[in-house]
Every structure is written in C-alpha cells, then in structure tokens.
PDB file of C-alpha atoms and ligand atoms in Angstrom:
ATOM      1  CA  UNK T1111     -10.088   3.312  33.685  1.00 97.00           C
ATOM      2  CA  UNK T1112      -7.930   6.250  32.826  1.00 98.00           C
ATOM      3  CA  UNK T1113      -8.371   8.212  29.613  1.00 98.00           C
ATOM      4  CA  UNK T1114      -6.003  10.924  28.461  1.00 98.00           C
ATOM      5  CA  UNK T1115      -5.542  12.434  25.026  1.00 98.00           C
ATOM      6  CA  UNK T1116      -1.769  13.035  24.797  1.00 98.00           C
ATOM      7  CA  UNK T1117      -2.177  15.146  21.672  1.00 98.00           C
ATOM      8  CA  UNK T1118      -5.268  15.922  19.641  1.00 98.00           C
ATOM      9  CA  UNK T1119      -5.644  18.044  16.533  1.00 96.00           C
ATOM     10  CA  UNK T1120      -4.772  18.341  12.899  1.00 88.00           C
ATOM     11  CA  UNK T1121      -1.072  18.437  13.810  1.00 90.00           C
ATOM     12  CA  UNK T1122      -1.003  14.983  15.400  1.00 97.00           C
ATOM     13  CA  UNK T1123      -3.071  12.590  17.470  1.00 98.00           C
ATOM     14  CA  UNK T1124      -2.358  10.059  20.167  1.00 98.00           C
ATOM     15  CA  UNK T1125      -4.778   8.926  22.844  1.00 98.00           C
ATOM     16  CA  UNK T1126      -3.759   7.070  26.005  1.00 98.00           C
ATOM     17  CA  UNK T1127      -6.075   4.639  27.728  1.00 98.00           C
ATOM     18  CA  UNK T1128      -5.367   2.447  30.736  1.00 98.00           C
ATOM     19  CA  UNK T1129      -7.210  -0.172  32.731  1.00 97.00           C
ATOM     20  CA  UNK T1130      -5.865  -1.996  35.760  1.00 94.00           C
ATOM     21  CA  UNK T1131      -3.913  -4.430  33.562  1.00 96.00           C
ATOM     22  CA  UNK T1132      -3.538  -2.750  30.195  1.00 98.00           C
ATOM     23  CA  UNK T1133      -2.170   0.426  28.665  1.00 98.00           C
ATOM     24  CA  UNK T1134      -2.803   1.265  25.039  1.00 98.00           C
ATOM     25  CA  UNK T1135      -2.454   4.123  22.596  1.00 98.00           C
ATOM     26  CA  UNK T1136      -4.995   4.846  19.912  1.00 98.00           C
ATOM     27  CA  UNK T1137      -2.878   6.315  17.094  1.00 98.00           C
ATOM     28  CA  UNK T1138       0.642   7.683  17.408  1.00 98.00           C
ATOM     29  CA  UNK T1139       0.622  10.549  14.937  1.00 98.00           C
ATOM     30  CA  UNK T1140       3.619  12.543  16.137  1.00 98.00           C
ATOM     31  CA  UNK T1141       7.302  11.699  16.351  1.00 98.00           C
ATOM     32  CA  UNK T1142       8.267   8.868  18.694  1.00 98.00           C
ATOM     33  CA  UNK T1143      10.079  11.437  20.858  1.00 98.00           C
ATOM     34  CA  UNK T1144       6.962  13.615  21.240  1.00 98.00           C
ATOM     35  CA  UNK T1145       4.892  10.611  22.273  1.00 98.00           C
ATOM     36  CA  UNK T1146       7.536   9.462  24.764  1.00 98.00           C
ATOM     37  CA  UNK T1147       7.495  12.988  26.178  1.00 98.00           C
ATOM     38  CA  UNK T1148       3.702  13.055  26.396  1.00 98.00           C
ATOM     39  CA  UNK T1149       3.649   9.703  28.152  1.00 98.00           C
ATOM     40  CA  UNK T1150       6.376  10.818  30.576  1.00 98.00           C
ATOM     41  CA  UNK T1151       4.268  13.871  31.498  1.00 98.00           C
ATOM     42  CA  UNK T1152       1.487  11.575  32.659  1.00 97.00           C
ATOM     43  CA  UNK T1153       3.908   9.284  34.471  1.00 97.00           C
ATOM     44  CA  UNK T1154       4.009   6.466  31.949  1.00 97.00           C
ATOM     45  CA  UNK T1155       6.990   4.951  30.169  1.00 97.00           C
ATOM     46  CA  UNK T1156       6.519   3.917  26.559  1.00 97.00           C
ATOM     47  CA  UNK T1157       7.768   0.420  27.421  1.00 97.00           C
ATOM     48  CA  UNK T1158       4.563  -0.090  29.446  1.00 98.00           C
ATOM     49  CA  UNK T1159       2.366   0.277  26.347  1.00 98.00           C
ATOM     50  CA  UNK T1160       0.738  -3.041  25.396  1.00 98.00           C
ATOM     51  CA  UNK T1161      -0.592  -2.054  21.981  1.00 98.00           C
ATOM     52  CA  UNK T1162      -1.077   0.752  19.495  1.00 98.00           C
ATOM     53  CA  UNK T1163      -4.419   0.800  17.654  1.00 98.00           C
ATOM     54  CA  UNK T1164      -4.488   2.696  14.381  1.00 98.00           C
ATOM     55  CA  UNK T1165      -7.646   4.402  13.116  1.00 98.00           C
ATOM     56  CA  UNK T1166      -6.415   5.235   9.596  1.00 98.00           C
ATOM     57  CA  UNK T1167      -3.282   5.853   7.571  1.00 98.00           C
ATOM     58  CA  UNK T1168      -3.172   9.680   7.555  1.00 98.00           C
ATOM     59  CA  UNK T1169       0.172  10.942   8.806  1.00 97.00           C
ATOM     60  CA  UNK T1170      -1.320  12.796  11.792  1.00 97.00           C
ATOM     61  CA  UNK T1171      -2.271   9.341  13.118  1.00 98.00           C
ATOM     62  CA  UNK T1172       0.704   7.139  12.218  1.00 98.00           C
ATOM     63  CA  UNK T1173       3.868   9.254  12.249  1.00 98.00           C
ATOM     64  CA  UNK T1174       5.392   7.623  15.345  1.00 98.00           C
ATOM     65  CA  UNK T1175       3.785   4.188  15.107  1.00 98.00           C
ATOM     66  CA  UNK T1176       6.731   2.396  13.463  1.00 98.00           C
ATOM     67  CA  UNK T1177       9.425   4.003  15.630  1.00 98.00           C
ATOM     68  CA  UNK T1178       7.616   3.164  18.872  1.00 98.00           C
ATOM     69  CA  UNK T1179       6.863  -0.397  17.792  1.00 98.00           C
ATOM     70  CA  UNK T1180      10.516  -1.048  16.914  1.00 98.00           C
ATOM     71  CA  UNK T1181      11.975   0.648  19.978  1.00 98.00           C
ATOM     72  CA  UNK T1182       9.619  -0.862  22.571  1.00 98.00           C
ATOM     73  CA  UNK T1183       8.464  -4.017  20.775  1.00 98.00           C
ATOM     74  CA  UNK T1184       4.823  -2.870  20.719  1.00 98.00           C
ATOM     75  CA  UNK T1185       2.172  -4.714  18.659  1.00 98.00           C
ATOM     76  CA  UNK T1186       0.271  -2.550  16.172  1.00 98.00           C
ATOM     77  CA  UNK T1187      -3.401  -3.245  15.462  1.00 98.00           C
ATOM     78  CA  UNK T1188      -5.131  -2.060  12.298  1.00 98.00           C
ATOM     79  CA  UNK T1189      -7.455  -3.483   9.698  1.00 98.00           C
ATOM     80  CA  UNK T1190      -6.084  -5.092   6.549  1.00 98.00           C
ATOM     81  CA  UNK T1191      -6.497  -2.174   4.136  1.00 98.00           C
ATOM     82  CA  UNK T1192      -5.055   0.312   6.609  1.00 98.00           C
ATOM     83  CA  UNK T1193      -2.042  -1.958   7.096  1.00 98.00           C
ATOM     84  CA  UNK T1194      -1.465  -2.047   3.344  1.00 98.00           C
ATOM     85  CA  UNK T1195      -1.832   1.726   3.077  1.00 98.00           C
ATOM     86  CA  UNK T1196       0.488   2.608   5.962  1.00 98.00           C
ATOM     87  CA  UNK T1197       3.215  -0.015   5.510  1.00 95.00           C
ATOM     88  CA  UNK T1198       5.452   2.138   3.334  1.00 93.00           C
ATOM     89  CA  UNK T1199       5.209   5.092   5.726  1.00 96.00           C
ATOM     90  CA  UNK T1200       5.928   3.334   9.024  1.00 97.00           C
ATOM     91  CA  UNK T1201       8.970   1.264   8.013  1.00 96.00           C
ATOM     92  CA  UNK T1202       9.779  -2.343   8.811  1.00 97.00           C
ATOM     93  CA  UNK T1203       7.708  -3.902  11.571  1.00 98.00           C
ATOM     94  CA  UNK T1204       8.487  -7.205  13.297  1.00 98.00           C
ATOM     95  CA  UNK T1205       6.104  -9.892  12.093  1.00 97.00           C
ATOM     96  CA  UNK T1206       4.892 -10.607  15.632  1.00 97.00           C
ATOM     97  CA  UNK T1207       3.867  -6.995  16.002  1.00 98.00           C
ATOM     98  CA  UNK T1208       1.697  -6.905  12.872  1.00 98.00           C
ATOM     99  CA  UNK T1209      -1.810  -7.496  14.190  1.00 98.00           C
ATOM    100  CA  UNK T1210      -4.562  -7.415  11.619  1.00 98.00           C
ATOM    101  CA  UNK T1211      -8.063  -6.734  12.883  1.00 97.00           C
ATOM    102  CA  UNK T1212     -10.147  -8.952  10.646  1.00 93.00           C
ATOM    103  CA  UNK T1213     -13.583  -9.268  12.219  1.00 89.00           C
ATOM    104  CA  UNK T1214     -13.663  -5.898  14.012  1.00 88.00           C
ATOM    105  CA  UNK T1215     -13.360  -7.411  17.526  1.00 94.00           C
ATOM    106  CA  UNK T1216     -10.170  -7.969  19.470  1.00 96.00           C
ATOM    107  CA  UNK T1217      -9.211  -8.429  23.102  1.00 97.00           C
ATOM    108  CA  UNK T1218      -6.086  -7.089  24.721  1.00 98.00           C
ATOM    109  CA  UNK T1219      -5.868  -8.445  28.286  1.00 97.00           C
ATOM    110  CA  UNK T1220      -8.927  -7.033  30.065  1.00 97.00           C
ATOM    111  CA  UNK T1221      -9.953  -4.697  27.216  1.00 98.00           C
ATOM    112  CA  UNK T1222     -12.508  -5.810  24.640  1.00 98.00           C
ATOM    113  CA  UNK T1223     -12.243  -3.612  21.610  1.00 98.00           C
ATOM    114  CA  UNK T1224     -14.599  -3.183  18.671  1.00 98.00           C
ATOM    115  CA  UNK T1225     -13.746  -1.161  15.610  1.00 98.00           C
ATOM    116  CA  UNK T1226     -16.454   0.565  13.608  1.00 97.00           C
ATOM    117  CA  UNK T1227     -16.311   2.184  10.179  1.00 97.00           C
ATOM    118  CA  UNK T1228     -16.294   5.947   9.933  1.00 97.00           C
ATOM    119  CA  UNK T1229     -16.855   8.197   6.938  1.00 96.00           C
ATOM    120  CA  UNK T1230     -13.491   9.772   6.046  1.00 97.00           C
ATOM    121  CA  UNK T1231     -11.205   9.934   3.032  1.00 96.00           C
ATOM    122  CA  UNK T1232      -8.854   7.094   3.961  1.00 98.00           C
ATOM    123  CA  UNK T1233      -8.855   3.481   2.688  1.00 98.00           C
ATOM    124  CA  UNK T1234     -10.768   1.903   5.582  1.00 98.00           C
ATOM    125  CA  UNK T1235     -10.959   4.379   8.473  1.00 98.00           C
ATOM    126  CA  UNK T1236     -12.415   3.320  11.801  1.00 98.00           C
ATOM    127  CA  UNK T1237     -13.206   4.437  15.299  1.00 98.00           C
ATOM    128  CA  UNK T1238     -12.780   2.232  18.345  1.00 98.00           C
ATOM    129  CA  UNK T1239     -15.097   1.340  21.204  1.00 98.00           C
ATOM    130  CA  UNK T1240     -13.050   0.045  24.109  1.00 98.00           C
ATOM    131  CA  UNK T1241     -14.836  -1.880  26.839  1.00 98.00           C
ATOM    132  CA  UNK T1242     -13.434  -2.881  30.186  1.00 98.00           C
ATOM    133  CA  UNK T1243     -15.792  -4.312  32.816  1.00 96.00           C
ATOM    134  CA  UNK T1244     -18.908  -2.158  32.540  1.00 96.00           C
ATOM    135  CA  UNK T1245     -17.027   0.909  31.273  1.00 97.00           C
ATOM    136  CA  UNK T1246     -16.879   1.992  27.677  1.00 98.00           C
ATOM    137  CA  UNK T1247     -14.753   4.572  25.864  1.00 98.00           C
ATOM    138  CA  UNK T1248     -15.229   5.602  22.238  1.00 98.00           C
ATOM    139  CA  UNK T1249     -12.914   7.421  19.886  1.00 98.00           C
ATOM    140  CA  UNK T1250     -14.785   9.222  17.120  1.00 98.00           C
ATOM    141  CA  UNK T1251     -12.649  11.716  15.222  1.00 98.00           C
ATOM    142  CA  UNK T1252     -11.898  12.175  11.517  1.00 97.00           C
ATOM    143  CA  UNK T1253     -15.443  11.741  10.311  1.00 96.00           C
ATOM    144  CA  UNK T1254     -17.430  13.751   7.836  1.00 95.00           C
ATOM    145  CA  UNK T1255     -20.689  12.797   9.452  1.00 93.00           C
ATOM    146  CA  UNK T1256     -22.044  10.538  12.180  1.00 96.00           C
ATOM    147  CA  UNK T1257     -24.247   7.703  11.001  1.00 96.00           C
ATOM    148  CA  UNK T1258     -27.111   6.267  13.030  1.00 96.00           C
ATOM    149  CA  UNK T1259     -24.989   3.189  13.642  1.00 96.00           C
ATOM    150  CA  UNK T1260     -22.187   5.241  15.150  1.00 97.00           C
ATOM    151  CA  UNK T1261     -24.680   7.179  17.271  1.00 97.00           C
ATOM    152  CA  UNK T1262     -25.965   3.912  18.710  1.00 97.00           C
ATOM    153  CA  UNK T1263     -22.393   2.869  19.550  1.00 97.00           C
ATOM    154  CA  UNK T1264     -21.654   6.218  21.213  1.00 97.00           C
ATOM    155  CA  UNK T1265     -24.880   6.172  23.248  1.00 97.00           C
ATOM    156  CA  UNK T1266     -23.612   3.431  25.510  1.00 93.00           C
ATOM    157  CA  UNK T1267     -20.325   5.135  26.323  1.00 97.00           C
ATOM    158  CA  UNK T1268     -19.040   6.757  29.488  1.00 98.00           C
ATOM    159  CA  UNK T1269     -16.258   8.684  27.776  1.00 98.00           C
ATOM    160  CA  UNK T1270     -16.145   9.867  24.163  1.00 98.00           C
ATOM    161  CA  UNK T1271     -13.465  11.707  22.271  1.00 98.00           C
ATOM    162  CA  UNK T1272     -15.562  13.455  19.648  1.00 98.00           C
ATOM    163  CA  UNK T1273     -14.372  15.527  16.737  1.00 98.00           C
ATOM    164  CA  UNK T1274     -15.128  19.252  16.747  1.00 98.00           C
ATOM    165  CA  UNK T1275     -12.853  20.072  13.846  1.00 98.00           C
ATOM    166  CA  UNK T1276     -13.817  23.442  12.441  1.00 98.00           C
ATOM    167  CA  UNK T1277     -16.112  26.397  12.490  1.00 98.00           C
ATOM    168  CA  UNK T1278     -17.882  26.356   9.130  1.00 97.00           C
ATOM    169  CA  UNK T1279     -17.640  30.133   8.644  1.00 97.00           C
ATOM    170  CA  UNK T1280     -13.960  30.260   9.565  1.00 97.00           C
ATOM    171  CA  UNK T1281     -13.278  27.468   7.114  1.00 97.00           C
ATOM    172  CA  UNK T1282     -15.323  29.021   4.309  1.00 97.00           C
ATOM    173  CA  UNK T1283     -13.690  32.427   4.653  1.00 96.00           C
ATOM    174  CA  UNK T1284     -10.263  31.102   5.676  1.00 96.00           C
ATOM    175  CA  UNK T1285      -7.065  30.642   3.667  1.00 97.00           C
ATOM    176  CA  UNK T1286      -7.495  27.024   2.525  1.00 96.00           C
ATOM    177  CA  UNK T1287      -7.715  26.346  -1.233  1.00 97.00           C
ATOM    178  CA  UNK T1288     -11.201  25.651  -2.557  1.00 96.00           C
ATOM    179  CA  UNK T1289     -10.622  21.910  -3.082  1.00 96.00           C
ATOM    180  CA  UNK T1290      -9.412  21.404   0.472  1.00 96.00           C
ATOM    181  CA  UNK T1291     -12.371  23.348   1.877  1.00 97.00           C
ATOM    182  CA  UNK T1292     -14.693  21.151  -0.141  1.00 96.00           C
ATOM    183  CA  UNK T1293     -12.994  18.004   1.102  1.00 96.00           C
ATOM    184  CA  UNK T1294     -13.186  19.049   4.765  1.00 96.00           C
ATOM    185  CA  UNK T1295     -16.866  20.018   4.469  1.00 96.00           C
ATOM    186  CA  UNK T1296     -17.806  16.809   2.628  1.00 96.00           C
ATOM    187  CA  UNK T1297     -19.271  13.632   4.119  1.00 95.00           C
ATOM    188  CA  UNK T1298     -15.784  12.085   4.095  1.00 96.00           C
ATOM    189  CA  UNK T1299     -14.070  15.084   5.673  1.00 97.00           C
ATOM    190  CA  UNK T1300     -14.237  16.376   9.235  1.00 97.00           C
ATOM    191  CA  UNK T1301     -17.006  17.147  11.710  1.00 98.00           C
ATOM    192  CA  UNK T1302     -17.797  20.836  12.310  1.00 98.00           C
ATOM    193  CA  UNK T1303     -18.490  22.381  15.711  1.00 98.00           C
ATOM    194  CA  UNK T1304     -22.189  22.683  14.765  1.00 98.00           C
ATOM    195  CA  UNK T1305     -22.495  19.049  13.715  1.00 98.00           C
ATOM    196  CA  UNK T1306     -20.618  17.943  16.799  1.00 98.00           C
ATOM    197  CA  UNK T1307     -23.131  19.744  19.031  1.00 98.00           C
ATOM    198  CA  UNK T1308     -26.077  18.228  17.146  1.00 98.00           C
ATOM    199  CA  UNK T1309     -24.565  14.749  17.337  1.00 98.00           C
ATOM    200  CA  UNK T1310     -24.211  15.072  21.106  1.00 98.00           C
ATOM    201  CA  UNK T1311     -27.925  15.896  21.382  1.00 97.00           C
ATOM    202  CA  UNK T1312     -28.706  12.710  19.462  1.00 97.00           C
ATOM    203  CA  UNK T1313     -26.655  10.461  21.731  1.00 97.00           C
ATOM    204  CA  UNK T1314     -27.816  11.786  25.089  1.00 96.00           C
ATOM    205  CA  UNK T1315     -29.500   9.255  27.335  1.00 95.00           C
ATOM    206  CA  UNK T1316     -29.566   8.384  31.004  1.00 93.00           C
ATOM    207  CA  UNK T1317     -25.933   7.258  30.981  1.00 95.00           C
ATOM    208  CA  UNK T1318     -23.793  10.162  32.172  1.00 96.00           C
ATOM    209  CA  UNK T1319     -21.190  10.993  29.558  1.00 96.00           C
ATOM    210  CA  UNK T1320     -17.924  12.843  29.577  1.00 98.00           C
ATOM    211  CA  UNK T1321     -17.330  14.153  26.111  1.00 98.00           C
ATOM    212  CA  UNK T1322     -13.953  15.504  25.135  1.00 98.00           C
ATOM    213  CA  UNK T1323     -13.931  17.678  22.035  1.00 98.00           C
ATOM    214  CA  UNK T1324     -10.879  17.011  19.920  1.00 98.00           C
ATOM    215  CA  UNK T1325      -9.106  17.010  16.577  1.00 98.00           C
ATOM    216  CA  UNK T1326      -9.547  20.780  16.259  1.00 97.00           C
ATOM    217  CA  UNK T1327      -8.224  22.481  13.160  1.00 97.00           C
ATOM    218  CA  UNK T1328      -5.405  24.889  13.956  1.00 96.00           C
ATOM    219  CA  UNK T1329      -6.470  27.297  11.203  1.00 96.00           C
ATOM    220  CA  UNK T1330     -10.263  27.029  11.171  1.00 97.00           C
ATOM    221  CA  UNK T1331     -11.140  26.746  14.838  1.00 97.00           C
ATOM    222  CA  UNK T1332     -10.035  27.578  18.361  1.00 96.00           C
ATOM    223  CA  UNK T1333     -10.882  25.850  21.633  1.00 97.00           C
ATOM    224  CA  UNK T1334     -13.156  28.551  23.114  1.00 98.00           C
ATOM    225  CA  UNK T1335     -15.204  28.723  19.921  1.00 98.00           C
ATOM    226  CA  UNK T1336     -15.609  24.946  19.658  1.00 98.00           C
ATOM    227  CA  UNK T1337     -16.642  24.716  23.308  1.00 98.00           C
ATOM    228  CA  UNK T1338     -19.016  27.677  23.082  1.00 98.00           C
ATOM    229  CA  UNK T1339     -20.698  26.416  19.910  1.00 98.00           C
ATOM    230  CA  UNK T1340     -21.312  22.984  21.394  1.00 98.00           C
ATOM    231  CA  UNK T1341     -22.341  24.386  24.792  1.00 98.00           C
ATOM    232  CA  UNK T1342     -24.844  26.776  23.151  1.00 98.00           C
ATOM    233  CA  UNK T1343     -26.398  23.996  21.060  1.00 98.00           C
ATOM    234  CA  UNK T1344     -26.810  21.893  24.195  1.00 98.00           C
ATOM    235  CA  UNK T1345     -28.156  24.672  26.463  1.00 97.00           C
ATOM    236  CA  UNK T1346     -30.650  25.783  23.807  1.00 97.00           C
ATOM    237  CA  UNK T1347     -32.001  22.238  23.827  1.00 97.00           C
ATOM    238  CA  UNK T1348     -32.386  22.369  27.607  1.00 97.00           C
ATOM    239  CA  UNK T1349     -29.352  20.219  28.452  1.00 97.00           C
ATOM    240  CA  UNK T1350     -27.677  21.127  31.730  1.00 95.00           C
ATOM    241  CA  UNK T1351     -23.925  21.120  31.386  1.00 94.00           C
ATOM    242  CA  UNK T1352     -22.142  19.330  34.217  1.00 90.00           C
ATOM    243  CA  UNK T1353     -25.244  17.618  35.626  1.00 92.00           C
ATOM    244  CA  UNK T1354     -26.535  16.019  32.391  1.00 93.00           C
ATOM    245  CA  UNK T1355     -23.213  15.763  30.612  1.00 97.00           C
ATOM    246  CA  UNK T1356     -19.619  16.893  30.977  1.00 97.00           C
ATOM    247  CA  UNK T1357     -17.873  18.607  28.086  1.00 98.00           C
ATOM    248  CA  UNK T1358     -14.155  19.317  28.060  1.00 98.00           C
ATOM    249  CA  UNK T1359     -11.478  20.086  25.511  1.00 98.00           C
ATOM    250  CA  UNK T1360      -8.580  17.932  24.353  1.00 98.00           C
ATOM    251  CA  UNK T1361      -5.347  19.884  24.090  1.00 98.00           C
ATOM    252  CA  UNK T1362      -3.384  20.075  20.870  1.00 97.00           C
ATOM    253  CA  UNK T1363       0.233  20.156  22.056  1.00 97.00           C
ATOM    254  CA  UNK T1364       0.304  18.501  25.447  1.00 97.00           C
ATOM    255  CA  UNK T1365      -1.555  15.872  27.472  1.00 98.00           C
ATOM    256  CA  UNK T1366      -5.060  16.889  28.500  1.00 97.00           C
ATOM    257  CA  UNK T1367      -6.374  16.428  32.003  1.00 93.00           C
ATOM    258  CA  UNK T1368      -6.767  12.798  33.045  1.00 91.00           C
ATOM    259  CA  UNK T1369     -10.246  11.373  33.108  1.00 96.00           C
ATOM    260  CA  UNK T1370     -10.490   8.720  35.787  1.00 96.00           C
ATOM    261  CA  UNK T1371     -13.757   6.827  35.701  1.00 95.00           C
TER     262      UNK T1371
HETATM  263 ZN1   ZN W2627      -7.622  11.745   8.692  1.00 76.72          ZN
HETATM  264 ZN1   ZN W2628      -6.669  13.289  11.605  1.00 76.72          ZN
END
C-alpha cells in the first residue's frame, strides 16, 4: 500500500491512500484546486480517486469534498450525523455519491474499512482503520484523548497518522482566547505532543509501526518541537527509534514523503 498525507494541520487535511486496485482520500479539507495540486505532485489525477471518506464536519476536513465529488463523480462516505451536519457546507451532491456508513464497516474494492468513534467536538467524529490484505493503516487525528478501545485498534496497525496538535505550554501562554484554549485542552479537543508520546508507548507491540505525527497547530506547535517531545518520551522509556518504531512528520502545506509498505 501507499500512504501519503497530502496536507495535514489545522489549516486543512487530506490523506491519500492507495492499494493495488483502489485510491482513496480521507478528508478533503482544502480547496478542490489545492487537493488536485497535491495529488498531481504525487503523480495522481483526481479522476483516479475511488472515494472520499470524511472523519467529521469541521471545515479543515470538508472544504473541498463537494467540489471534488461533483467534478470527478467521486462517492463520499460519512456517517449519518456527519452527513446531516456537512450537507449545507458542501453543496449539492449526486444521490449516487452519498454513501452513508451505517454499521461502521464498508468495503471499497480491496479495502476493508472500519470507522471508530473519537472524542472531539463534532456531531459524530470518527477515525478510520483501513485494511488491505494483511496491512492496516489508521487515521487518528482530532481527538481530545485516546481511549483504550482506540489504543487496541491502533496496536494492530502498520501505519498510523497520529495527532500531535500542540505544545501545552505554547498553547497556555499563546494568543488564543481563554475559551478556545479550554476547548483545545479538553477531552473533546486536540491531542498534545505529550499525550501523543504517551499514547505511542501504550500501543507499542511486536508489530513494527510507522507513525506519522500530524494535524499540528500552526500557532501552538512546530514540527521540530512535536518530534522532539515524542522522541524524548519514547527514548526515556527505552524505545529505540528506527529499530522499534519509525516516527516521521506530516507536512502542513505539501505532500509528505510517500510511505510504501
Ligand atoms: Zn476537528
Ligand atoms: Zn481538524
């Protein structure tokens, strides 16, 4: 499989995933043009995309969903409440392309996909575990905390996009209004660098994992700090980076390096 975050961060998210027979996007939270450009950079045309999965209705996840679906006739998958919440923002969608995930499992060609609930301030936010053959990828961003259930889902993954949203001190002393700070720090907000590092410790097992840190705040974090915080937490616990686990960063404004696994 090929995994590539096209864009990741508070300014817009779209994750590309391909198997031999299937190409999907998880979220399309930038303009249609930006996503077309991101796809072109990795050698893909938007008309090759078989589906867009939506995690939740926040604008940094749905901005380009409607445009892309209309222009390239792409089916959109989301749960019922998310559909209701995003309908007015994404414009008219062809009936055939409205795919409601009702029992949390769907198949798209050779990909078997399970959605799981995450703790975030949207109507029914979810992450996705995407299985193809014996490979598994998980998307886990936009979550205030990681439940035991989510940890057990992440444990069996080869590749995980995991949120490392903010540095707690930068957020606390930064420019955001009090209410927003409180929201981000809450259980339905975003995962801090510290909590991200601790979560990784909890999901380590014998399965080698590539973890990509993503959905960084532009104001309350920066890539080196997120990486260093997570790397320090892991090394202090005796984890050997590269041999026990691989940690990399998702880029905000352009496609990250391909992961081919
Ligand atoms: Zn969100
Ligand atoms: Zn988001």
